[in-house]
Amino acid sequence: MAVGIDDIALYIPRLFVDARDFAKARGMDPDKLQRGLGISKMAMVDTNQDPACMAANACLRIMERSKLAPKDVGRLYVATESSLDESKAMNSYVIGMLEQIYGDDSFGHCGGIECKFACVSGSYALYDNSNWIRAGESGGKSAIVVVSDIAKYDLGSSGEYTQGAGAIAMLVNDNPRIMQFDPKVTSTSIKNEYDFYRPFGKETPIVHGQYSNLLYMIQVKKALMSYKEKALSTGLMKLKEGETILDYIDFLNMHLPYSNMGKKALSYLIRHEWRKLPRWKKIIEKMGMEEPIPKDPRGTIESVLADSEFMAKDHEFTKKFAKTEEFQDVYEQKLASSLIASQMIGNLYTASLYLGFRSCLEFEFQKGTDLEGKRVGFGSYGSGSSAMVFSGVIAPEYKEIVKDMNLESEMGNRIKLSLEEYEEIHENKRGPNENLLDSKKEFVLVDVESSPEIKGQRKYIYKE
Ligand code: COA
């Protein structure tokens, strides 16, 4: 049975912080953000927006675009790491908002939960809902998986320039117009880690940035190894002498906490995959530099990071490798188009990978690439930590959906925040009703109860 993504809709808040203004205010070189990390704008929520209303706005868009009625939707899952409650799931808030439009109890039949595993949970949600359909449990209905997050870090921290906000809703069914998932190859890796976590009651995470960068790549590589085994044993791919599975993946989408992380991860995976192939010898000869090896090749991530001589050499090697024609070809053909939206919007945690996919579709289409039958690989990562690698093939009907994709117009008129406004919002100095923008045709938060017996209850309205 073909199961996959039938439609995608996004909701990105219209406020943003400009990376150059931000860098100047923090006494940083603007090139570090733009060239070093690939960040030019970071989307920010207004005071009357939260992850639940962004999720509901993305859902409403997908319902309207695909002309769905509530009866067509059998499951609604929200994946987020910006949870609003320790117990009440975010999909219930979303259902509440959608029922303001579609009528009381119109989604009463619709099951679902909120899923959490840092940035990877949306991928688990997609996989579980695909399997619900494959198992024949859906009764012909579709599932909606929404990924919604506010990536928020402490003021003055090194994470502060990797913020952003937004939601992406994906319609999953057995007649997908965008992409069919490859069956029986989805693979995961998992390990108990503290690279990035957010203890109860804390609004911003505790982050070990360089550790998380390296762990991300190691975990995705592990999941890719398992994917490779499955791809070969199921016959999805048949490798000839000197080939790697990456040769059979036309486009790659990586988790993007910032856009250059995609490039870093691609380089890491290619090095791993090409290392034993004849092509690698030629590249090494051309580069005139051997690949460095850590003092303790079987050491921990900490020992590798502490091996400063190796880290410096490896950095130099990575930079040289990134300049080779061989890497540039793969980068331009398979990855570059997926990074454009991230540069414009920033970090969306769970939604980052899918913003990348959305970006790949729109910008490849604009280039005139024929995507039909092309295989797209996904490298999903969530701190804490787990990775998921999976793939899909673009469906013949994809143009029906992709021809109308336009990030700029879907985001609407974006408004630049001054650094003072940004810091006021960041530090929660404004109440929900002290919003900067006048919202139209979307859900907004109007109240959060503070009296003890109804503390934390949230009220949303649809602004006509
Ligand atoms: N001009 C151009 N590039 C510059 C520069 C300048 N003036 N100054 C620095 N850079 C480059 C660095 O060379 C580096 O790129 P490289 O790794 O390709 O060499 C990049 O900018 C980042 O700088 P660096 O100093 O290494 O990192 P940082 O201390 O600013 O931290 C993160 C970066 C991503 C680790 C940090 O923002 C963070 O912790 N983010 C949150 C966690 C996260 O996103 N983790 C990712 C995995 S989930």
Short mmCIF file of C-alpha atoms and ligand atoms in Angstrom, two decimals:
data_model
loop_
_atom_site.label_atom_id
_atom_site.label_comp_id
_atom_site.label_asym_id
_atom_site.label_seq_id
_atom_site.Cartn_x
_atom_site.Cartn_y
_atom_site.Cartn_z
CA MET A 1 0.00 0.00 0.00
CA ALA A 2 1.32 3.46 -0.89
CA VAL A 3 1.33 5.65 2.19
CA GLY A 4 2.86 9.08 2.41
CA ILE A 5 2.53 12.84 2.51
CA ASP A 6 -0.42 14.14 0.54
CA ASP A 7 -0.16 17.84 1.35
CA ILE A 8 1.89 20.24 3.49
CA ALA A 9 0.88 23.60 4.94
CA LEU A 10 2.92 25.93 7.06
CA TYR A 11 2.33 28.74 9.48
CA ILE A 12 5.24 31.09 10.21
CA PRO A 13 4.74 34.08 12.52
CA ARG A 14 5.25 37.35 10.70
CA LEU A 15 7.57 39.01 13.22
CA PHE A 16 11.26 38.47 12.73
CA VAL A 17 14.67 39.49 14.00
CA ASP A 18 17.22 40.37 11.37
CA ALA A 19 20.51 38.51 11.86
CA ARG A 20 22.67 41.53 10.99
CA ASP A 21 20.90 43.79 13.51
CA PHE A 22 21.14 41.03 16.06
CA ALA A 23 24.86 40.47 15.48
CA LYS A 24 25.61 44.19 15.78
CA ALA A 25 23.64 44.42 19.03
CA ARG A 26 25.57 41.49 20.50
CA GLY A 27 28.94 42.79 19.28
CA MET A 28 29.38 39.91 16.83
CA ASP A 29 30.58 39.82 13.26
CA PRO A 30 27.38 39.59 11.14
CA ASP A 31 29.26 37.24 8.81
CA LYS A 32 29.42 34.66 11.58
CA LEU A 33 25.64 34.34 11.48
CA GLN A 34 25.13 34.73 7.75
CA ARG A 35 28.09 32.80 6.40
CA GLY A 36 29.22 30.81 9.43
CA LEU A 37 25.80 29.46 10.42
CA GLY A 38 23.59 30.38 7.46
CA ILE A 39 21.09 32.52 9.36
CA SER A 40 19.62 35.72 7.93
CA LYS A 41 16.26 36.04 9.71
CA MET A 42 14.67 34.43 12.76
CA ALA A 43 10.86 34.25 12.94
CA MET A 44 9.46 35.29 16.34
CA VAL A 45 6.05 34.80 17.90
CA ASP A 46 3.93 37.79 18.86
CA THR A 47 2.67 38.03 22.45
CA ASN A 48 -0.66 36.46 21.45
CA GLN A 49 0.85 33.41 19.74
CA ASP A 50 1.97 30.09 21.14
CA PRO A 51 2.82 26.66 19.69
CA ALA A 52 -0.81 25.50 19.93
CA CYS A 53 -2.27 28.37 17.90
CA MET A 54 0.53 28.09 15.32
CA ALA A 55 -0.31 24.37 15.03
CA ALA A 56 -4.03 25.15 14.66
CA ASN A 57 -3.29 27.77 11.99
CA ALA A 58 -1.22 25.27 9.99
CA CYS A 59 -4.01 22.67 10.38
CA LEU A 60 -6.68 25.08 9.24
CA ARG A 61 -4.61 25.90 6.16
CA ILE A 62 -4.23 22.24 5.25
CA MET A 63 -7.94 21.59 5.82
CA GLU A 64 -8.83 24.49 3.54
CA ARG A 65 -6.22 23.80 0.85
CA SER A 66 -7.12 20.12 0.60
CA LYS A 67 -10.84 20.83 1.00
CA LEU A 68 -11.11 18.47 3.97
CA ALA A 69 -14.05 18.13 6.31
CA PRO A 70 -13.46 16.95 9.90
CA LYS A 71 -14.92 13.53 8.96
CA ASP A 72 -12.00 13.03 6.55
CA VAL A 73 -9.47 13.24 9.38
CA GLY A 74 -9.16 10.21 11.67
CA ARG A 75 -6.12 11.27 13.69
CA LEU A 76 -4.50 14.54 14.62
CA TYR A 77 -1.04 14.32 16.22
CA VAL A 78 1.00 17.26 17.43
CA ALA A 79 4.74 16.83 17.84
CA THR A 80 6.43 19.55 19.84
CA GLU A 81 9.09 20.28 22.42
CA SER A 82 7.36 23.53 23.44
CA SER A 83 4.68 21.81 25.50
CA LEU A 84 2.14 24.00 27.31
CA ASP A 85 1.08 21.53 29.97
CA GLU A 86 2.57 18.47 31.71
CA SER A 87 -0.63 16.52 31.18
CA LYS A 88 -3.02 18.04 28.67
CA ALA A 89 -1.90 17.26 25.12
CA MET A 90 -1.43 20.00 22.53
CA ASN A 91 -3.66 18.30 19.96
CA SER A 92 -6.63 18.89 22.31
CA TYR A 93 -6.05 22.66 22.15
CA VAL A 94 -5.81 22.41 18.37
CA ILE A 95 -9.06 20.43 18.13
CA GLY A 96 -10.70 23.09 20.34
CA MET A 97 -9.61 25.83 17.96
CA LEU A 98 -10.61 23.94 14.82
CA GLU A 99 -14.04 23.28 16.32
CA GLN A 100 -14.57 27.05 16.57
CA ILE A 101 -14.64 26.90 12.76
CA TYR A 102 -16.08 23.46 12.01
CA GLY A 103 -18.58 23.24 14.87
CA ASP A 104 -18.75 21.78 18.34
CA ASP A 105 -17.70 18.10 18.49
CA SER A 106 -16.93 18.04 14.76
CA PHE A 107 -13.58 16.37 15.57
CA GLY A 108 -15.04 14.18 18.36
CA HIS A 109 -14.03 11.01 16.51
CA CYS A 110 -10.45 12.15 15.90
CA GLY A 111 -7.80 10.40 18.00
CA GLY A 112 -4.33 11.68 18.71
CA ILE A 113 -1.69 12.62 21.19
CA GLU A 114 1.13 15.08 21.72
CA CYS A 115 4.50 13.50 20.98
CA LYS A 116 7.80 14.47 22.54
CA PHE A 117 11.40 13.63 21.71
CA ALA A 118 13.09 16.98 21.08
CA CYS A 119 13.29 17.65 17.33
CA VAL A 120 12.76 14.05 16.14
CA SER A 121 9.23 13.45 17.49
CA GLY A 122 7.49 14.67 14.32
CA SER A 123 9.22 11.90 12.40
CA TYR A 124 8.06 9.28 14.91
CA ALA A 125 4.54 10.74 14.61
CA LEU A 126 4.64 10.49 10.82
CA TYR A 127 5.91 6.91 11.00
CA ASP A 128 3.28 5.82 13.56
CA ASN A 129 0.46 7.39 11.59
CA SER A 130 1.69 5.82 8.36
CA ASN A 131 1.63 2.46 10.11
CA TRP A 132 -1.92 3.14 11.37
CA ILE A 133 -2.90 3.48 7.71
CA ARG A 134 -0.81 0.48 6.58
CA ALA A 135 -2.45 -1.63 9.30
CA GLY A 136 -5.85 -0.90 7.75
CA GLU A 137 -7.08 0.91 10.87
CA SER A 138 -7.83 4.24 9.22
CA GLY A 139 -11.14 3.36 7.57
CA GLY A 140 -10.18 5.49 4.58
CA LYS A 141 -9.51 8.58 6.68
CA SER A 142 -6.34 10.66 6.62
CA ALA A 143 -4.11 11.63 9.52
CA ILE A 144 -2.77 15.11 10.18
CA VAL A 145 0.65 15.35 11.80
CA VAL A 146 1.53 18.85 12.95
CA VAL A 147 4.99 19.85 14.08
CA SER A 148 5.03 23.14 15.97
CA ASP A 149 7.69 24.82 18.06
CA ILE A 150 9.19 27.99 19.41
CA ALA A 151 12.98 27.64 19.50
CA LYS A 152 13.92 29.89 22.40
CA TYR A 153 17.32 30.19 24.08
CA ASP A 154 18.66 32.41 26.87
CA LEU A 155 19.52 35.99 26.01
CA GLY A 156 23.25 36.30 25.44
CA SER A 157 23.77 32.53 25.01
CA SER A 158 25.33 30.96 21.91
CA GLY A 159 21.97 29.35 21.16
CA GLU A 160 20.28 32.77 20.98
CA TYR A 161 21.16 33.19 17.31
CA THR A 162 19.60 29.83 16.44
CA GLN A 163 16.03 30.76 17.39
CA GLY A 164 12.87 30.74 15.30
CA ALA A 165 9.20 29.71 15.40
CA GLY A 166 6.60 28.05 13.23
CA ALA A 167 4.39 25.07 12.51
CA ILE A 168 3.99 22.64 9.63
CA ALA A 169 0.96 20.41 9.11
CA MET A 170 1.26 17.28 6.97
CA LEU A 171 -1.62 15.27 5.62
CA VAL A 172 -0.86 11.55 5.59
CA ASN A 173 -2.94 9.05 3.64
CA ASP A 174 -2.92 6.09 1.25
CA ASN A 175 -3.19 8.14 -1.93
CA PRO A 176 -0.45 10.71 -1.36
CA ARG A 177 0.00 13.40 -3.98
CA ILE A 178 3.45 14.55 -2.80
CA MET A 179 5.51 11.57 -1.65
CA GLN A 180 5.16 7.88 -0.87
CA PHE A 181 7.28 6.58 2.00
CA ASP A 182 9.63 3.71 1.18
CA PRO A 183 8.32 0.76 3.20
CA LYS A 184 10.35 -1.35 5.67
CA VAL A 185 13.47 0.80 5.69
CA THR A 186 12.75 3.42 8.37
CA SER A 187 15.55 3.15 10.93
CA THR A 188 16.33 4.67 14.29
CA SER A 189 19.15 5.04 16.80
CA ILE A 190 18.82 6.02 20.45
CA LYS A 191 21.03 6.75 23.46
CA ASN A 192 20.47 8.39 26.84
CA GLU A 193 22.27 11.74 26.47
CA TYR A 194 22.21 15.28 27.88
CA ASP A 195 23.30 17.28 24.83
CA PHE A 196 20.24 19.54 25.02
CA TYR A 197 17.37 19.30 27.49
CA ARG A 198 14.82 21.51 29.22
CA PRO A 199 14.05 20.56 32.84
CA PHE A 200 10.45 21.00 34.13
CA GLY A 201 9.50 24.62 34.64
CA LYS A 202 12.42 26.02 32.68
CA GLU A 203 11.48 28.00 29.58
CA THR A 204 14.83 27.70 27.80
CA PRO A 205 17.02 24.63 27.32
CA ILE A 206 20.38 23.73 28.80
CA VAL A 207 22.58 23.18 25.78
CA HIS A 208 26.01 21.75 25.12
CA GLY A 209 26.21 23.11 21.60
CA GLN A 210 29.34 21.50 20.13
CA TYR A 211 28.49 18.21 21.85
CA SER A 212 25.00 18.31 20.30
CA ASN A 213 26.43 19.03 16.83
CA LEU A 214 28.68 15.98 16.98
CA LEU A 215 26.11 13.73 18.63
CA TYR A 216 23.56 14.66 15.95
CA MET A 217 25.94 13.49 13.22
CA ILE A 218 26.91 10.28 15.05
CA GLN A 219 23.29 9.34 15.77
CA VAL A 220 22.14 10.05 12.20
CA LYS A 221 25.07 8.02 10.87
CA LYS A 222 24.04 5.08 13.10
CA ALA A 223 20.46 5.27 11.85
CA LEU A 224 21.76 5.53 8.28
CA MET A 225 23.77 2.32 8.74
CA SER A 226 20.63 0.52 9.83
CA TYR A 227 18.70 2.09 6.91
CA LYS A 228 21.41 0.84 4.56
CA GLU A 229 21.10 -2.73 5.82
CA LYS A 230 17.34 -2.61 5.32
CA ALA A 231 17.56 -0.92 1.91
CA LEU A 232 19.89 -3.67 0.71
CA SER A 233 18.09 -6.61 2.31
CA THR A 234 14.66 -5.51 1.04
CA GLY A 235 16.07 -4.91 -2.45
CA LEU A 236 15.11 -1.21 -2.39
CA MET A 237 18.66 -0.50 -3.51
CA LYS A 238 21.21 -2.71 -5.25
CA LEU A 239 24.73 -1.39 -5.08
CA LYS A 240 27.28 -1.99 -7.78
CA GLU A 241 31.02 -2.02 -7.12
CA GLY A 242 32.20 1.34 -5.77
CA GLU A 243 28.71 2.68 -5.04
CA THR A 244 27.05 3.90 -1.85
CA ILE A 245 23.38 4.20 -0.92
CA LEU A 246 23.77 7.99 -1.06
CA ASP A 247 24.16 7.60 -4.85
CA TYR A 248 20.56 6.31 -4.86
CA ILE A 249 19.11 9.18 -2.85
CA ASP A 250 18.38 12.14 -5.12
CA PHE A 251 17.63 14.74 -2.44
CA LEU A 252 18.58 14.86 1.21
CA ASN A 253 16.75 16.67 3.97
CA MET A 254 18.53 17.02 7.28
CA HIS A 255 17.38 18.37 10.63
CA LEU A 256 18.26 22.08 10.50
CA PRO A 257 18.72 23.90 13.82
CA TYR A 258 20.51 26.39 11.53
CA SER A 259 20.96 25.93 7.83
CA ASN A 260 24.72 25.25 7.78
CA MET A 261 24.17 22.27 10.09
CA GLY A 262 22.72 20.52 7.04
CA LYS A 263 25.98 21.05 5.18
CA LYS A 264 28.04 19.87 8.16
CA ALA A 265 25.94 16.72 8.48
CA LEU A 266 26.09 16.03 4.74
CA SER A 267 29.87 16.28 4.79
CA TYR A 268 30.07 13.93 7.80
CA LEU A 269 27.80 11.33 6.20
CA ILE A 270 29.55 11.50 2.83
CA ARG A 271 32.94 11.07 4.48
CA HIS A 272 31.63 8.02 6.27
CA GLU A 273 30.08 6.55 3.13
CA TRP A 274 32.88 7.33 0.67
CA ARG A 275 35.81 6.49 2.94
CA LYS A 276 36.08 2.88 1.71
CA LEU A 277 35.31 3.58 -1.94
CA PRO A 278 37.86 4.06 -4.77
CA ARG A 279 36.58 7.63 -5.32
CA TRP A 280 37.84 8.60 -1.84
CA LYS A 281 41.47 7.84 -2.72
CA LYS A 282 41.28 10.24 -5.64
CA ILE A 283 39.73 12.98 -3.51
CA ILE A 284 42.39 12.59 -0.81
CA GLU A 285 45.11 12.80 -3.45
CA LYS A 286 43.58 15.97 -4.90
CA MET A 287 43.13 17.51 -1.44
CA GLY A 288 46.72 16.70 -0.49
CA MET A 289 45.66 15.94 3.07
CA GLU A 290 44.95 12.66 4.86
CA GLU A 291 41.80 12.39 6.92
CA PRO A 292 42.82 12.99 10.57
CA ILE A 293 42.20 10.32 13.23
CA PRO A 294 41.53 11.16 16.90
CA LYS A 295 44.17 10.13 19.48
CA ASP A 296 41.64 7.68 20.89
CA PRO A 297 39.53 6.54 17.91
CA ARG A 298 37.27 4.50 20.21
CA GLY A 299 36.93 7.32 22.74
CA THR A 300 33.82 9.13 23.92
CA ILE A 301 32.36 12.26 22.33
CA GLU A 302 33.90 14.22 25.21
CA SER A 303 37.35 12.76 24.54
CA VAL A 304 37.07 13.54 20.82
CA LEU A 305 35.98 17.13 21.54
CA ALA A 306 38.80 17.51 24.09
CA ASP A 307 41.37 16.31 21.53
CA SER A 308 42.08 19.84 20.34
CA GLU A 309 44.78 18.83 17.88
CA PHE A 310 42.40 16.40 16.16
CA MET A 311 39.50 18.88 16.25
CA ALA A 312 41.61 21.57 14.57
CA LYS A 313 42.87 19.15 11.90
CA ASP A 314 39.42 17.74 11.33
CA HIS A 315 38.02 21.25 10.95
CA GLU A 316 40.70 22.03 8.38
CA PHE A 317 39.97 18.76 6.56
CA THR A 318 36.20 19.42 6.55
CA LYS A 319 36.72 22.90 5.12
CA LYS A 320 39.00 21.54 2.37
CA PHE A 321 36.64 18.70 1.59
CA ALA A 322 33.69 21.10 1.36
CA LYS A 323 35.54 22.96 -1.39
CA THR A 324 36.11 19.86 -3.58
CA GLU A 325 34.16 19.57 -6.80
CA GLU A 326 32.89 16.15 -5.67
CA PHE A 327 31.35 17.54 -2.47
CA GLN A 328 30.05 20.66 -4.19
CA ASP A 329 28.23 18.54 -6.79
CA VAL A 330 26.44 16.49 -4.15
CA TYR A 331 25.72 19.58 -2.06
CA GLU A 332 24.23 21.55 -4.96
CA GLN A 333 22.25 18.64 -6.37
CA LYS A 334 20.95 17.00 -3.23
CA LEU A 335 20.88 19.49 -0.35
CA ALA A 336 21.18 23.19 -1.20
CA SER A 337 17.50 23.84 -2.04
CA SER A 338 16.38 22.43 1.33
CA LEU A 339 18.44 25.06 3.21
CA ILE A 340 16.89 28.21 1.73
CA ALA A 341 13.81 28.41 3.96
CA SER A 342 15.84 27.82 7.10
CA GLN A 343 18.02 30.84 6.25
CA MET A 344 14.86 32.95 5.93
CA ILE A 345 13.06 31.66 9.03
CA GLY A 346 15.46 30.09 11.52
CA ASN A 347 15.13 27.13 13.84
CA LEU A 348 11.74 25.42 14.15
CA TYR A 349 12.91 22.42 16.25
CA THR A 350 10.46 19.60 15.28
CA ALA A 351 9.38 21.48 12.17
CA SER A 352 12.91 22.25 10.90
CA LEU A 353 13.31 19.03 8.92
CA TYR A 354 9.92 19.48 7.26
CA LEU A 355 10.53 23.15 6.51
CA GLY A 356 13.61 21.83 4.70
CA PHE A 357 11.51 19.37 2.72
CA ARG A 358 9.02 22.11 1.89
CA SER A 359 11.93 24.31 0.80
CA CYS A 360 13.39 21.55 -1.39
CA LEU A 361 10.05 21.04 -3.16
CA GLU A 362 9.41 24.73 -3.80
CA PHE A 363 12.90 25.72 -4.89
CA GLU A 364 13.59 22.63 -7.01
CA PHE A 365 10.24 23.20 -8.73
CA GLN A 366 11.23 26.82 -9.39
CA LYS A 367 14.46 25.59 -10.98
CA GLY A 368 12.41 23.40 -13.30
CA THR A 369 13.65 20.09 -11.86
CA ASP A 370 11.41 17.14 -12.68
CA LEU A 371 10.90 15.59 -9.25
CA GLU A 372 8.62 12.72 -10.20
CA GLY A 373 10.04 9.36 -9.09
CA LYS A 374 12.98 11.02 -7.30
CA ARG A 375 13.99 9.57 -3.92
CA VAL A 376 14.17 11.93 -0.95
CA GLY A 377 16.12 10.87 2.14
CA PHE A 378 15.46 12.31 5.61
CA GLY A 379 17.92 12.59 8.48
CA SER A 380 15.90 13.46 11.56
CA TYR A 381 17.56 14.16 14.92
CA GLY A 382 16.28 14.88 18.40
CA SER A 383 18.55 15.67 21.32
CA GLY A 384 18.45 13.45 24.31
CA SER A 385 18.95 11.58 21.87
CA SER A 386 17.50 9.74 18.90
CA ALA A 387 17.79 9.85 15.13
CA MET A 388 15.50 8.51 12.44
CA VAL A 389 16.43 7.93 8.81
CA PHE A 390 13.75 7.22 6.24
CA SER A 391 12.98 7.95 2.61
CA GLY A 392 10.23 8.40 0.11
CA VAL A 393 9.63 8.76 -3.61
CA ILE A 394 7.99 11.83 -5.14
CA ALA A 395 4.54 10.98 -6.50
CA PRO A 396 3.40 11.67 -10.09
CA GLU A 397 0.79 14.20 -8.87
CA TYR A 398 3.27 16.33 -6.92
CA LYS A 399 2.99 19.31 -9.28
CA GLU A 400 -0.67 19.75 -8.34
CA ILE A 401 0.46 20.77 -4.86
CA VAL A 402 3.96 22.13 -5.39
CA LYS A 403 3.04 24.59 -8.17
CA ASP A 404 1.18 26.74 -5.62
CA MET A 405 3.93 26.75 -2.99
CA ASN A 406 5.29 30.19 -2.27
CA LEU A 407 6.99 30.73 1.04
CA GLU A 408 7.04 34.52 0.80
CA SER A 409 3.32 34.86 0.15
CA GLU A 410 2.38 32.11 2.61
CA MET A 411 4.29 33.89 5.37
CA GLY A 412 2.62 37.20 4.51
CA ASN A 413 3.95 40.65 5.16
CA ARG A 414 6.85 40.18 7.58
CA ILE A 415 7.63 42.84 10.17
CA LYS A 416 11.12 43.41 11.52
CA LEU A 417 11.42 43.74 15.29
CA SER A 418 13.75 46.24 16.88
CA LEU A 419 16.16 44.63 19.35
CA GLU A 420 14.24 46.34 22.20
CA GLU A 421 10.92 44.86 21.04
CA TYR A 422 12.52 41.45 20.59
CA GLU A 423 14.00 41.48 24.10
CA GLU A 424 10.70 42.61 25.64
CA ILE A 425 8.86 39.71 24.01
CA HIS A 426 11.66 37.27 24.80
CA GLU A 427 11.63 38.21 28.49
CA ASN A 428 7.80 37.95 28.65
CA LYS A 429 7.45 41.61 29.61
CA ARG A 430 4.27 41.98 27.53
CA GLY A 431 0.95 40.23 28.24
CA PRO A 432 -0.92 38.24 25.54
CA ASN A 433 -3.03 41.28 24.67
CA GLU A 434 -0.10 43.63 24.21
CA ASN A 435 0.53 42.20 20.74
CA LEU A 436 2.40 44.13 18.07
CA LEU A 437 0.53 42.86 15.04
CA ASP A 438 -3.08 42.97 14.01
CA SER A 439 -3.87 39.34 13.10
CA LYS A 440 -6.40 38.41 10.42
CA LYS A 441 -7.87 35.00 9.55
CA GLU A 442 -5.96 33.15 12.21
CA PHE A 443 -6.19 31.80 15.73
CA VAL A 444 -4.65 33.85 18.51
CA LEU A 445 -4.24 33.42 22.25
CA VAL A 446 -6.32 35.90 24.24
CA ASP A 447 -6.00 34.76 27.83
CA VAL A 448 -4.16 32.45 30.22
CA GLU A 449 -6.04 32.00 33.49
CA SER A 450 -4.18 32.74 36.72
CA SER A 451 -6.77 32.02 39.46
CA PRO A 452 -5.81 28.78 41.31
CA GLU A 453 -8.80 26.56 40.38
CA ILE A 454 -8.47 27.19 36.63
CA LYS A 455 -4.79 28.14 36.50
CA GLY A 456 -3.15 27.72 33.11
CA GLN A 457 -6.35 27.38 31.09
CA ARG A 458 -5.86 29.05 27.75
CA LYS A 459 -8.42 30.82 25.63
CA TYR A 460 -8.05 31.22 21.88
CA ILE A 461 -10.20 32.98 19.33
CA TYR A 462 -10.28 33.04 15.54
CA LYS A 463 -9.71 36.59 14.30
CA GLU A 464 -11.76 37.18 11.17
N1 COA B 1 32.68 34.83 9.72
C1 COA B 1 32.25 33.67 9.15
N2 COA B 1 32.10 32.53 9.84
C2 COA B 1 32.39 32.55 11.18
C3 COA B 1 32.86 33.70 11.80
C4 COA B 1 32.99 34.89 11.04
N3 COA B 1 33.42 36.04 11.58
N4 COA B 1 33.05 33.41 13.11
C5 COA B 1 32.72 32.11 13.29
N5 COA B 1 32.32 31.59 12.10
C6 COA B 1 31.84 30.21 11.84
C7 COA B 1 32.67 29.14 12.52
O1 COA B 1 33.83 28.84 11.75
C8 COA B 1 31.68 28.00 12.58
O2 COA B 1 31.55 27.35 11.33
P1 COA B 1 32.23 25.93 11.04
O3 COA B 1 31.82 25.00 12.12
O4 COA B 1 31.70 25.56 9.71
O5 COA B 1 33.68 26.21 11.04
C9 COA B 1 30.35 28.70 12.82
O6 COA B 1 30.55 30.06 12.45
C10 COA B 1 29.86 28.61 14.25
O7 COA B 1 30.80 29.18 15.10
P2 COA B 1 31.31 28.44 16.42
O8 COA B 1 32.14 29.42 17.16
O9 COA B 1 31.90 27.11 16.07
O10 COA B 1 30.00 28.06 17.22
P3 COA B 1 29.20 28.82 18.35
O11 COA B 1 29.94 28.83 19.64
O12 COA B 1 28.71 30.13 17.85
O13 COA B 1 27.97 27.81 18.55
C11 COA B 1 26.13 26.42 18.02
C12 COA B 1 27.20 27.36 17.46
C13 COA B 1 25.28 25.93 16.88
C14 COA B 1 26.81 25.25 18.70
C15 COA B 1 25.29 27.22 19.04
O14 COA B 1 24.60 28.22 18.36
C16 COA B 1 24.29 26.36 19.80
O15 COA B 1 24.59 25.82 20.85
N6 COA B 1 23.04 26.25 19.25
C17 COA B 1 21.97 25.48 19.89
C18 COA B 1 22.14 23.98 19.80
C19 COA B 1 22.13 23.44 18.41
O16 COA B 1 21.63 24.07 17.50
N7 COA B 1 22.66 22.24 18.23
C20 COA B 1 22.72 21.61 16.93
C21 COA B 1 22.42 20.15 16.93
S1 COA B 1 20.78 19.77 17.43
#
